CSV table of C-alpha atoms and ligand atoms in Angstrom, one decimal:
chain,number,residue,atom,x,y,z
A,1,MET,CA,-30.5,16.0,9.8
A,2,LYS,CA,-30.3,19.0,12.1
A,3,ILE,CA,-27.2,18.6,14.2
A,4,SER,CA,-25.6,20.7,16.9
A,5,VAL,CA,-22.1,20.2,18.1
A,6,ILE,CA,-20.9,21.8,21.3
A,7,GLY,CA,-17.1,22.4,21.4
A,8,THR,CA,-14.8,23.4,18.5
A,9,GLY,CA,-11.7,21.5,19.5
A,10,TYR,CA,-10.1,18.6,17.7
A,11,VAL,CA,-13.2,16.5,18.1
A,12,GLY,CA,-16.0,19.0,17.9
A,13,LEU,CA,-14.8,21.0,14.9
A,14,VAL,CA,-13.9,17.9,12.9
A,15,ALA,CA,-17.2,16.2,13.7
A,16,ALA,CA,-19.2,19.3,12.8
A,17,ALA,CA,-17.3,19.8,9.5
A,18,VAL,CA,-17.7,16.1,8.5
A,19,PHE,CA,-21.3,15.9,9.4
A,20,ALA,CA,-21.9,19.0,7.3
A,21,ASP,CA,-19.9,17.5,4.5
A,22,PHE,CA,-22.3,14.5,4.5
A,23,GLY,CA,-25.2,16.9,3.8
A,24,ASN,CA,-26.4,17.6,7.4
A,25,ASP,CA,-27.4,21.0,8.6
A,26,VAL,CA,-24.8,21.7,11.4
A,27,LEU,CA,-24.5,24.4,14.0
A,28,CYS,CA,-21.3,24.3,16.1
A,29,ALA,CA,-21.0,26.2,19.4
A,30,ASP,CA,-18.2,27.2,21.6
A,31,ILE,CA,-18.0,29.4,24.7
A,32,ASP,CA,-14.6,30.7,23.6
A,33,ALA,CA,-15.7,33.7,21.6
A,34,GLY,CA,-12.1,34.2,20.3
A,35,LYS,CA,-12.2,30.7,18.6
A,36,ILE,CA,-15.6,31.4,17.0
A,37,GLU,CA,-14.5,34.8,15.8
A,38,SER,CA,-11.3,33.3,14.3
A,39,ILE,CA,-13.2,30.4,12.6
A,40,ARG,CA,-15.7,32.9,11.1
A,41,ALA,CA,-12.8,35.0,9.9
A,42,GLY,CA,-11.5,31.9,8.1
A,43,LYS,CA,-8.7,31.0,10.5
A,44,LEU,CA,-9.1,27.7,12.3
A,45,PRO,CA,-7.9,27.6,15.9
A,46,ILE,CA,-6.3,24.2,15.4
A,47,PHE,CA,-4.1,22.6,12.7
A,48,GLU,CA,-5.5,19.4,11.3
A,49,PRO,CA,-4.8,18.1,7.8
A,50,GLY,CA,-7.7,18.7,5.4
A,51,LEU,CA,-9.8,20.5,7.9
A,52,GLN,CA,-9.5,24.1,6.6
A,53,PRO,CA,-10.9,23.4,3.1
A,54,LEU,CA,-13.6,21.1,4.5
A,55,VAL,CA,-14.8,23.9,6.8
A,56,GLU,CA,-14.6,26.5,4.1
A,57,HIS,CA,-16.5,24.4,1.6
A,58,ASN,CA,-19.3,23.6,4.0
A,59,VAL,CA,-19.6,27.1,5.4
A,60,ALA,CA,-19.9,28.4,1.8
A,61,ALA,CA,-22.6,25.7,1.1
A,62,GLY,CA,-24.6,27.0,4.0
A,63,ARG,CA,-24.5,23.7,5.9
A,64,LEU,CA,-22.1,24.7,8.6
A,65,ARG,CA,-22.5,27.6,10.9
A,66,PHE,CA,-20.9,28.7,14.2
A,67,THR,CA,-22.2,30.4,17.3
A,68,THR,CA,-21.1,31.3,20.8
A,69,SER,CA,-24.5,30.4,22.2
A,70,ASN,CA,-25.2,27.0,23.6
A,71,ALA,CA,-28.8,28.1,23.8
A,72,GLU,CA,-29.0,28.5,20.0
A,73,ALA,CA,-27.3,25.1,19.7
A,74,ALA,CA,-29.9,23.6,22.0
A,75,ARG,CA,-32.7,24.9,19.8
A,76,HIS,CA,-31.1,23.9,16.5
A,77,GLY,CA,-30.3,20.2,16.8
A,78,ASP,CA,-32.5,17.1,16.8
A,79,ILE,CA,-29.2,15.5,17.8
A,80,ILE,CA,-26.8,17.5,20.0
A,81,PHE,CA,-23.2,16.3,20.3
A,82,MET,CA,-21.2,17.3,23.3
A,83,ALA,CA,-17.5,17.5,22.5
A,84,VAL,CA,-16.1,19.7,25.2
A,85,GLY,CA,-12.8,19.0,27.0
A,86,THR,CA,-12.5,16.6,30.0
A,87,PRO,CA,-9.0,17.4,31.3
A,88,THR,CA,-7.5,16.1,34.6
A,89,LEU,CA,-9.1,17.8,37.5
A,90,GLY,CA,-6.6,17.7,40.3
A,91,SER,CA,-3.9,15.6,41.9
A,92,ASP,CA,-6.0,12.5,42.2
A,93,GLY,CA,-6.2,12.2,38.4
A,94,ALA,CA,-10.0,12.3,38.1
A,95,ALA,CA,-11.6,13.8,35.0
A,96,ASP,CA,-12.9,17.3,35.2
A,97,LEU,CA,-16.5,17.1,34.1
A,98,SER,CA,-17.4,20.7,34.8
A,99,PHE,CA,-17.3,21.9,31.2
A,100,LEU,CA,-19.6,19.0,30.2
A,101,PHE,CA,-22.0,19.5,33.0
A,102,GLN,CA,-22.2,23.3,32.4
A,103,ALA,CA,-22.9,22.7,28.7
A,104,ALA,CA,-25.5,20.0,29.6
A,105,ALA,CA,-27.3,22.4,32.0
A,106,GLU,CA,-27.4,25.1,29.3
A,107,VAL,CA,-28.7,22.8,26.7
A,108,GLY,CA,-31.4,21.5,29.1
A,109,ARG,CA,-32.5,25.1,29.9
A,110,HIS,CA,-33.1,25.9,26.2
A,111,LEU,CA,-34.5,22.7,24.7
A,112,GLU,CA,-37.7,23.4,22.9
A,113,ARG,CA,-38.4,20.0,21.5
A,114,PRO,CA,-37.4,16.4,21.9
A,115,ALA,CA,-33.7,15.8,21.4
A,116,ILE,CA,-31.0,13.2,21.5
A,117,ILE,CA,-28.0,14.4,23.5
A,118,VAL,CA,-24.8,12.5,22.5
A,119,ASP,CA,-21.8,12.6,24.6
A,120,LYS,CA,-18.6,12.4,22.5
A,121,SER,CA,-16.2,13.6,25.2
A,122,THR,CA,-14.3,10.9,27.0
A,123,VAL,CA,-15.9,10.5,30.4
A,124,PRO,CA,-15.9,8.1,33.3
A,125,VAL,CA,-18.4,5.3,33.6
A,126,GLY,CA,-21.8,6.6,34.8
A,127,THR,CA,-21.5,10.1,33.3
A,128,ALA,CA,-24.4,9.6,30.8
A,129,GLU,CA,-26.6,8.9,33.9
A,130,ARG,CA,-25.3,12.1,35.6
A,131,ILE,CA,-25.9,14.2,32.4
A,132,THR,CA,-29.5,12.7,32.3
A,133,ARG,CA,-30.1,13.9,35.9
A,134,ILE,CA,-28.7,17.4,35.0
A,135,LEU,CA,-30.9,17.7,32.0
A,136,SER,CA,-34.0,16.5,33.8
A,137,GLU,CA,-33.6,19.3,36.3
A,138,GLN,CA,-33.7,21.8,33.5
A,139,THR,CA,-36.3,20.6,31.0
A,140,LYS,CA,-39.7,19.0,30.6
A,141,GLN,CA,-38.9,18.0,27.0
A,142,PRO,CA,-38.3,14.3,26.3
A,143,PHE,CA,-34.7,13.5,25.7
A,144,VAL,CA,-32.2,10.6,25.7
A,145,VAL,CA,-28.5,10.7,26.6
A,146,VAL,CA,-26.3,8.5,24.4
A,147,SER,CA,-22.6,7.7,24.9
A,148,ASN,CA,-20.8,7.8,21.5
A,149,PRO,CA,-17.1,7.9,22.4
A,150,GLU,CA,-14.7,9.2,19.7
A,151,PHE,CA,-11.7,7.3,18.4
A,152,LEU,CA,-10.2,9.8,15.9
A,153,LYS,CA,-6.5,10.4,15.9
A,154,GLU,CA,-5.1,13.9,15.9
A,155,GLY,CA,-3.1,14.4,12.8
A,156,ALA,CA,-5.5,12.2,10.8
A,157,ALA,CA,-8.7,13.3,12.4
A,158,VAL,CA,-10.7,14.2,9.3
A,159,ASP,CA,-9.9,10.9,7.6
A,160,ASP,CA,-10.5,8.9,10.8
A,161,PHE,CA,-13.9,10.6,11.3
A,162,MET,CA,-14.9,10.0,7.7
A,163,HIS,CA,-13.7,6.4,7.7
A,164,PRO,CA,-14.1,5.1,11.3
A,165,ASP,CA,-12.9,1.6,12.2
A,166,ARG,CA,-16.0,1.3,14.4
A,167,ILE,CA,-18.8,3.5,15.8
A,168,ILE,CA,-19.7,2.7,19.4
A,169,ILE,CA,-23.2,3.7,20.4
A,170,GLY,CA,-24.1,3.3,24.0
A,171,THR,CA,-27.8,3.5,24.7
A,172,SER,CA,-30.7,1.1,25.5
A,173,ASP,CA,-33.3,3.4,23.8
A,174,ASP,CA,-34.5,1.9,20.6
A,175,ALA,CA,-35.6,5.1,18.9
A,176,ALA,CA,-32.2,6.8,19.7
A,177,ARG,CA,-30.4,3.7,18.2
A,178,GLN,CA,-32.4,4.0,15.0
A,179,THR,CA,-31.8,7.7,14.6
A,180,LEU,CA,-28.0,7.4,15.2
A,181,HIS,CA,-27.9,4.4,12.9
A,182,ARG,CA,-29.5,6.6,10.2
A,183,LEU,CA,-27.0,9.4,10.9
A,184,TYR,CA,-23.9,7.1,10.7
A,185,GLN,CA,-25.1,4.8,8.0
A,186,PRO,CA,-23.4,6.9,5.2
A,187,PHE,CA,-20.1,6.4,7.1
A,188,CYS,CA,-20.4,2.7,6.8
A,189,ARG,CA,-21.1,2.1,3.0
A,190,THR,CA,-18.7,-0.9,2.7
A,191,ASN,CA,-19.8,-2.7,5.8
A,192,ASP,CA,-21.7,-1.9,9.0
A,193,ARG,CA,-19.2,-0.9,11.6
A,194,MET,CA,-21.7,0.3,14.3
A,195,ILE,CA,-21.6,-1.5,17.6
A,196,PHE,CA,-24.5,-1.0,19.9
A,197,MET,CA,-24.2,-1.5,23.7
A,198,ASP,CA,-25.3,0.1,26.9
A,199,ALA,CA,-23.9,3.5,27.9
A,200,ARG,CA,-21.7,2.3,30.7
A,201,SER,CA,-20.0,-0.3,28.5
A,202,ALA,CA,-19.5,2.4,25.8
A,203,GLU,CA,-17.9,4.7,28.3
A,204,LEU,CA,-15.6,2.0,29.5
A,205,THR,CA,-14.7,0.9,26.0
A,206,LYS,CA,-13.1,4.2,25.3
A,207,TYR,CA,-10.9,4.1,28.4
A,208,ALA,CA,-10.0,0.4,27.8
A,209,CYS,CA,-8.8,1.2,24.3
A,210,ASN,CA,-6.6,4.1,25.4
A,211,ALA,CA,-5.3,2.1,28.3
A,212,TYR,CA,-4.4,-0.8,26.1
A,213,LEU,CA,-2.7,1.4,23.5
A,214,ALA,CA,-0.7,3.2,26.1
A,215,THR,CA,0.3,-0.2,27.6
A,216,ARG,CA,1.5,-1.3,24.2
A,217,ILE,CA,3.8,1.7,23.9
A,218,SER,CA,5.1,1.3,27.5
A,219,PHE,CA,5.6,-2.4,26.9
A,220,MET,CA,7.8,-1.7,23.8
A,221,ASN,CA,9.7,1.1,25.7
A,222,ASP,CA,10.4,-1.3,28.6
A,223,MET,CA,11.6,-4.0,26.1
A,224,ALA,CA,13.7,-1.3,24.2
A,225,ASN,CA,15.5,-0.4,27.5
A,226,LEU,CA,16.2,-4.1,28.0
A,227,ALA,CA,17.5,-4.3,24.4
A,228,ASP,CA,19.9,-1.5,25.2
A,229,SER,CA,21.3,-3.4,28.2
A,230,VAL,CA,21.6,-6.8,26.6
A,231,GLY,CA,22.9,-5.5,23.2
A,232,ALA,CA,19.9,-6.4,21.1
A,233,ASP,CA,18.3,-4.2,18.4
A,234,ILE,CA,14.6,-3.4,19.3
A,235,GLU,CA,13.9,-2.6,15.7
A,236,MET,CA,14.6,-6.2,14.7
A,237,VAL,CA,12.7,-7.4,17.8
A,238,ARG,CA,9.7,-5.2,16.8
A,239,ARG,CA,9.6,-6.6,13.3
A,240,GLY,CA,9.8,-10.1,14.6
A,241,MET,CA,7.0,-9.5,17.1
A,242,GLY,CA,4.8,-7.6,14.7
A,243,SER,CA,4.8,-10.4,12.1
A,244,ASP,CA,2.7,-12.5,14.6
A,245,PRO,CA,-0.9,-11.8,13.5
A,246,ARG,CA,-1.9,-12.1,17.2
A,247,ILE,CA,0.4,-9.1,17.9
A,248,GLY,CA,0.3,-7.2,14.6
A,249,PRO,CA,2.8,-4.5,13.5
A,250,LYS,CA,0.9,-1.3,14.3
A,251,PHE,CA,1.4,0.8,17.4
A,252,LEU,CA,4.5,-1.1,18.4
A,253,PHE,CA,7.1,1.6,18.2
A,254,PRO,CA,9.5,2.4,21.0
A,255,GLY,CA,10.2,6.1,21.5
A,256,VAL,CA,10.3,8.9,24.0
A,257,GLY,CA,7.0,8.0,25.6
A,258,TYR,CA,3.4,9.0,24.9
A,259,GLY,CA,1.9,12.4,25.5
A,260,GLY,CA,-1.0,14.3,24.0
A,261,SER,CA,-4.4,15.4,25.2
A,262,CYS,CA,-5.8,11.9,25.6
A,263,PHE,CA,-3.6,9.1,26.8
A,264,PRO,CA,-2.1,10.7,29.9
A,265,LYS,CA,-5.3,12.1,31.2
A,266,ASP,CA,-7.4,9.1,30.3
A,267,ILE,CA,-4.9,6.7,31.9
A,268,ARG,CA,-5.1,8.9,35.1
A,269,ALA,CA,-8.9,8.9,34.9
A,270,ILE,CA,-9.3,5.1,34.5
A,271,LEU,CA,-6.9,4.5,37.4
A,272,THR,CA,-9.0,6.8,39.5
A,273,THR,CA,-12.2,5.1,38.5
A,274,ALA,CA,-10.7,1.7,39.4
A,275,ARG,CA,-9.6,3.0,42.8
A,276,GLU,CA,-13.1,4.4,43.5
A,277,TYR,CA,-14.4,0.9,42.9
A,278,GLY,CA,-11.7,-0.8,45.0
A,279,HIS,CA,-9.6,-2.1,42.1
A,280,THR,CA,-6.0,-1.6,41.2
A,281,LEU,CA,-5.3,-1.8,37.5
A,282,GLU,CA,-1.7,-3.1,37.9
A,283,ILE,CA,-0.8,-3.2,34.3
A,284,VAL,CA,-2.1,0.2,33.5
A,285,ALA,CA,-0.4,1.7,36.5
A,286,SER,CA,2.9,0.2,35.4
A,287,ALA,CA,2.4,1.6,31.9
A,288,GLU,CA,2.0,5.1,33.3
A,289,ARG,CA,5.1,4.8,35.5
A,290,ILE,CA,7.2,3.5,32.6
A,291,ASN,CA,6.0,6.3,30.5
A,292,GLU,CA,7.0,9.0,32.9
A,293,ALA,CA,10.5,7.6,33.1
A,294,GLN,CA,10.7,7.1,29.3
A,295,LYS,CA,10.1,10.8,28.6
A,296,LEU,CA,13.6,11.4,30.0
A,297,VAL,CA,15.3,8.5,28.2
A,298,LEU,CA,17.1,11.0,25.8
A,299,VAL,CA,18.2,13.2,28.7
A,300,ARG,CA,19.7,10.1,30.4
A,301,LYS,CA,21.6,9.2,27.2
A,302,LEU,CA,22.8,12.8,26.8
A,303,ARG,CA,24.0,13.0,30.4
A,304,LYS,CA,25.9,9.7,29.9
A,305,HIS,CA,27.4,10.8,26.6
A,306,PHE,CA,28.6,14.2,27.9
A,307,ASP,CA,29.7,12.8,31.3
A,308,ASN,CA,27.0,14.8,33.1
A,309,ASP,CA,28.5,18.0,31.8
A,310,ILE,CA,25.4,19.5,30.2
A,311,ALA,CA,25.6,23.1,31.5
A,312,GLY,CA,26.6,25.6,28.8
A,313,LYS,CA,26.0,23.2,26.0
A,314,THR,CA,23.5,23.9,23.1
A,315,PHE,CA,21.2,21.2,21.9
A,316,GLY,CA,19.0,21.2,18.8
A,317,VAL,CA,15.6,19.7,19.1
A,318,TRP,CA,13.6,18.6,16.1
A,319,GLY,CA,9.9,18.1,16.8
A,320,LEU,CA,7.9,19.6,19.7
A,321,ALA,CA,4.3,18.4,19.1
A,322,PHE,CA,3.4,15.3,20.9
A,323,LYS,CA,3.2,13.5,17.6
A,324,PRO,CA,3.6,14.5,13.9
A,325,ASN,CA,0.9,16.3,11.9
A,326,THR,CA,-0.5,18.2,14.8
A,327,ASP,CA,0.1,21.5,16.5
A,328,ASP,CA,-1.0,20.0,19.9
A,329,ILE,CA,1.7,20.2,22.6
A,330,ARG,CA,-0.4,19.0,25.6
A,331,GLU,CA,1.8,16.8,27.7
A,332,ALA,CA,4.3,16.4,24.8
A,333,PRO,CA,7.5,14.6,25.8
A,334,ALA,CA,9.5,17.6,24.4
A,335,LEU,CA,8.2,19.8,27.2
A,336,LYS,CA,9.7,17.5,29.9
A,337,ILE,CA,12.9,16.9,27.9
A,338,ILE,CA,13.6,20.6,27.3
A,339,ARG,CA,12.6,21.7,30.8
A,340,THR,CA,15.0,19.2,32.3
A,341,LEU,CA,17.9,20.1,29.9
A,342,VAL,CA,17.4,23.8,30.7
A,343,ALA,CA,17.4,23.0,34.4
A,344,ASP,CA,20.8,21.2,33.7
A,345,GLY,CA,22.0,24.6,32.3
A,346,ALA,CA,21.7,23.8,28.6
A,347,LYS,CA,20.6,26.2,25.8
A,348,ILE,CA,18.0,24.9,23.3
A,349,LYS,CA,17.4,25.6,19.6
A,350,MET,CA,14.2,24.1,18.6
A,351,HIS,CA,12.1,23.5,15.5
A,352,ASP,CA,8.6,22.2,14.7
A,353,PRO,CA,6.6,22.6,11.4
A,354,GLU,CA,3.4,23.5,13.2
A,355,ALA,CA,3.6,23.5,17.0
A,356,GLY,CA,6.3,26.1,17.7
A,357,PRO,CA,4.2,29.0,18.9
A,358,ASN,CA,2.0,26.7,21.1
A,359,PHE,CA,5.1,25.1,22.6
A,360,LEU,CA,6.8,28.4,23.3
A,361,ALA,CA,3.7,29.6,25.1
A,362,ALA,CA,3.5,26.5,27.2
A,363,LEU,CA,7.2,26.4,28.2
A,364,GLY,CA,7.0,28.9,31.0
A,365,ASP,CA,8.8,32.1,31.8
A,366,SER,CA,11.7,30.5,33.6
A,367,VAL,CA,12.5,28.1,30.7
A,368,ALA,CA,11.6,30.1,27.6
A,369,PRO,CA,14.6,32.5,27.8
A,370,SER,CA,17.0,29.6,27.4
A,371,CYS,CA,15.2,28.4,24.2
A,372,THR,CA,15.2,29.7,20.7
A,373,LEU,CA,12.5,28.7,18.3
A,374,VAL,CA,13.7,28.7,14.7
A,375,ASP,CA,11.9,28.5,11.3
A,376,ASP,CA,14.5,26.3,9.6
A,377,PRO,CA,15.4,22.8,11.0
A,378,TYR,CA,19.1,23.2,10.0
A,379,GLU,CA,19.3,26.4,12.0
A,380,ALA,CA,18.3,24.4,15.1
A,381,ALA,CA,21.4,22.2,14.6
A,382,GLU,CA,23.9,25.0,13.9
A,383,GLY,CA,26.5,25.1,16.6
A,384,ALA,CA,24.7,22.4,18.6
A,385,HIS,CA,26.6,19.8,20.7
A,386,ALA,CA,23.9,17.3,19.8
A,387,LEU,CA,20.7,17.1,17.8
A,388,LEU,CA,17.6,15.4,19.4
A,389,LEU,CA,14.9,14.0,17.2
A,390,VAL,CA,11.8,14.0,19.4
A,391,THR,CA,8.8,14.0,17.0
A,392,GLU,CA,9.1,12.2,13.7
A,393,TRP,CA,7.6,14.7,11.3
A,394,ARG,CA,8.2,13.4,7.7
A,395,GLU,CA,10.5,16.3,6.8
A,396,TYR,CA,13.0,15.1,9.4
A,397,ARG,CA,13.3,11.6,8.0
A,398,SER,CA,15.9,12.2,5.2
A,399,PRO,CA,17.7,15.4,6.1
A,400,ASP,CA,21.0,16.5,4.5
A,401,PHE,CA,23.3,14.8,7.0
A,402,GLU,CA,26.5,16.2,5.4
A,403,ARG,CA,25.1,19.7,6.0
A,404,LEU,CA,24.3,18.8,9.6
A,405,ARG,CA,27.7,17.5,10.3
A,406,ARG,CA,29.4,20.6,8.8
A,407,THR,CA,27.4,23.0,11.0
A,408,MET,CA,27.1,21.2,14.3
A,409,ALA,CA,29.6,21.8,17.1
A,410,ARG,CA,29.7,18.1,17.7
A,411,PRO,CA,28.3,15.5,15.2
A,412,SER,CA,26.0,13.6,17.6
A,413,LEU,CA,22.5,12.5,16.9
A,414,PHE,CA,20.0,11.3,19.5
A,415,ASP,CA,17.2,9.7,17.6
A,416,GLY,CA,14.2,9.4,19.9
A,417,ARG,CA,12.0,7.7,17.2
A,418,ASN,CA,14.5,5.3,15.6
A,419,GLN,CA,14.1,7.0,12.3
A,420,TRP,CA,17.7,7.1,11.1
A,421,ASP,CA,20.2,4.5,9.9
A,422,ARG,CA,23.0,3.9,12.4
A,423,ALA,CA,25.4,2.4,9.9
A,424,LEU,CA,25.0,5.2,7.5
A,425,LEU,CA,25.4,7.9,10.1
A,426,GLU,CA,28.4,6.3,11.8
A,427,GLY,CA,29.9,6.0,8.3
A,428,LEU,CA,29.5,9.8,7.9
A,429,GLY,CA,31.3,10.3,11.2
A,430,PHE,CA,28.3,10.9,13.5
A,431,PHE,CA,27.9,9.5,17.0
A,432,TYR,CA,24.4,7.9,16.9
A,433,SER,CA,22.1,6.8,19.7
A,434,GLY,CA,18.6,5.4,19.2
A,435,ILE,CA,16.1,3.8,21.5
A,436,GLY,CA,16.9,0.2,22.3
A,437,ARG,CA,19.4,-0.3,19.5
B,501,NAD,P1,-10.3,20.7,23.1
B,501,NAD,O1,-9.8,21.1,24.4
B,501,NAD,O2,-9.5,20.8,21.8
B,501,NAD,O3,-11.7,21.4,22.8
B,501,NAD,C1,-12.8,21.5,23.7
B,501,NAD,C2,-13.6,22.8,23.3
B,501,NAD,O4,-14.7,22.8,24.2
B,501,NAD,C3,-12.8,24.1,23.5
B,501,NAD,O5,-12.9,24.8,22.3
B,501,NAD,C4,-13.6,24.8,24.7
B,501,NAD,O6,-13.7,26.2,24.5
B,501,NAD,C5,-15.0,24.2,24.4
B,501,NAD,N1,-15.9,24.3,25.6
B,501,NAD,C6,-15.6,24.0,26.9
B,501,NAD,N2,-16.7,24.2,27.7
B,501,NAD,C7,-17.7,24.5,26.9
B,501,NAD,C8,-19.1,24.8,27.1
B,501,NAD,N3,-19.6,24.8,28.3
B,501,NAD,N4,-19.8,25.1,26.0
B,501,NAD,C9,-19.3,25.2,24.8
B,501,NAD,N5,-18.0,24.9,24.5
B,501,NAD,C10,-17.2,24.6,25.5
B,501,NAD,O7,-10.8,19.2,23.3
B,501,NAD,P2,-10.7,18.0,22.2
B,501,NAD,O8,-9.3,17.5,22.0
B,501,NAD,O9,-11.6,18.3,21.0
B,501,NAD,O10,-11.4,16.8,23.1
B,501,NAD,C11,-12.8,16.9,23.4
B,501,NAD,C12,-13.2,15.6,24.1
B,501,NAD,O11,-13.0,14.5,23.2
B,501,NAD,C13,-12.3,15.2,25.3
B,501,NAD,O12,-13.1,14.5,26.3
B,501,NAD,C14,-11.3,14.3,24.7
B,501,NAD,O13,-10.8,13.3,25.7
B,501,NAD,C15,-12.1,13.5,23.7
B,501,NAD,N6,-11.3,13.0,22.6
B,501,NAD,C16,-10.3,13.7,22.1
B,501,NAD,C17,-9.6,13.2,21.0
B,501,NAD,C18,-8.4,14.0,20.4
B,501,NAD,O14,-7.6,13.4,19.7
B,501,NAD,N7,-8.2,15.2,20.7
B,501,NAD,C19,-9.9,11.9,20.5
B,501,NAD,C20,-10.9,11.2,21.0
B,501,NAD,C21,-11.7,11.8,22.1
């Protein structure tokens, strides 16, 4: 099939590469000329496991091409996917749809034959109808707008896109349903995982999923803080809870709070939508509040451990990305942790396998001079009064603790992801503090 994808971010580039890999003829557009130039030169603007070889292979096979022209994308695809960003707009938390509407208008202006316009971006209920109005103002060609929210996880995006748990297709147009069924059929060889519904339900499904997942994290963080107070071990509680099939073991991990490019903005957007319709989503609102507080849980523990005497101390930080296997630092807990510690007068030595440069650029001029980004994780711990594990990259799971103890100014470990064994570390002479244990 002839497919266009608008946007070369985590969703657009992955979707384009995977559709091409399944034999489709794909043209991928982005208004950011730097990104397109860099992709054409063989350097992807994002890190995502398995993506680089997939792009290279399909470009070489002639099935995947890139352009800076949305007009060209409008002319190429029988199906045109919109995968542009929908960040938070302003202080009320609403989603900024301007990138999407701008792309829709451009596509509308240049349509030369009937097309299916598929919205993959996460958007408030009613957006498919708004895109339909924008397109109608620009074109006389017949078209249908379909909502097809994306559920891939950064860090496993290629695999998730190739093997989706479900594919939600929101449209009441029969022909569009059949075309998208044909497109996605090869992704569902074992069993049909397509769920058809109306566009509004599809749009809400995406927010409901993210709100539920964020709530699950905040629930566990709330419980973990109680476990700290009552002297229970949240890791045992978690295993006990997760063994109930109604609860399940996945996504039940306490930590330093969620971040990333999706949960925080999507939670804000669904709360705003609810307000617009006269509802208060009490549970989701609490999940957001708990999360903001949880991002500073390690700072509170450090202040307590050092009797509020943080100024002049050096802290090592392992992990800056909002989660492992990505270079994405948007709303990463590490940003808030490090900014707060620097405001307390601390110096930071930090390491991340992929996200270092993005993180340094995001820190801000007033904070960055107090932070040193290092290439070797052990260097981050050298001379440190404490080491904070913020993002659980695999390489941090079994470090050489003896080496750490020898080089740290004080052997204290603050494990924000409950990755390490307290008994082992206390046996080695460390002070150890986890989350809820
Ligand atoms: P991103 O910010 O990484 O990429 C968006 C891209 O769109 C950028 O490269 C930008 O230059 C481009 N763009 C903006 N306006 C454009 C226009 N008018 N024409 C062409 N290109 C334009 O975003 P992302 O993380 O890929 O997310 C895209 C959407 O998918 C968002 O709505 C997001 O909520 C949703 N989503 C993201 C994820 C994820 O894990 N990142 C998962 C599911 C859904």
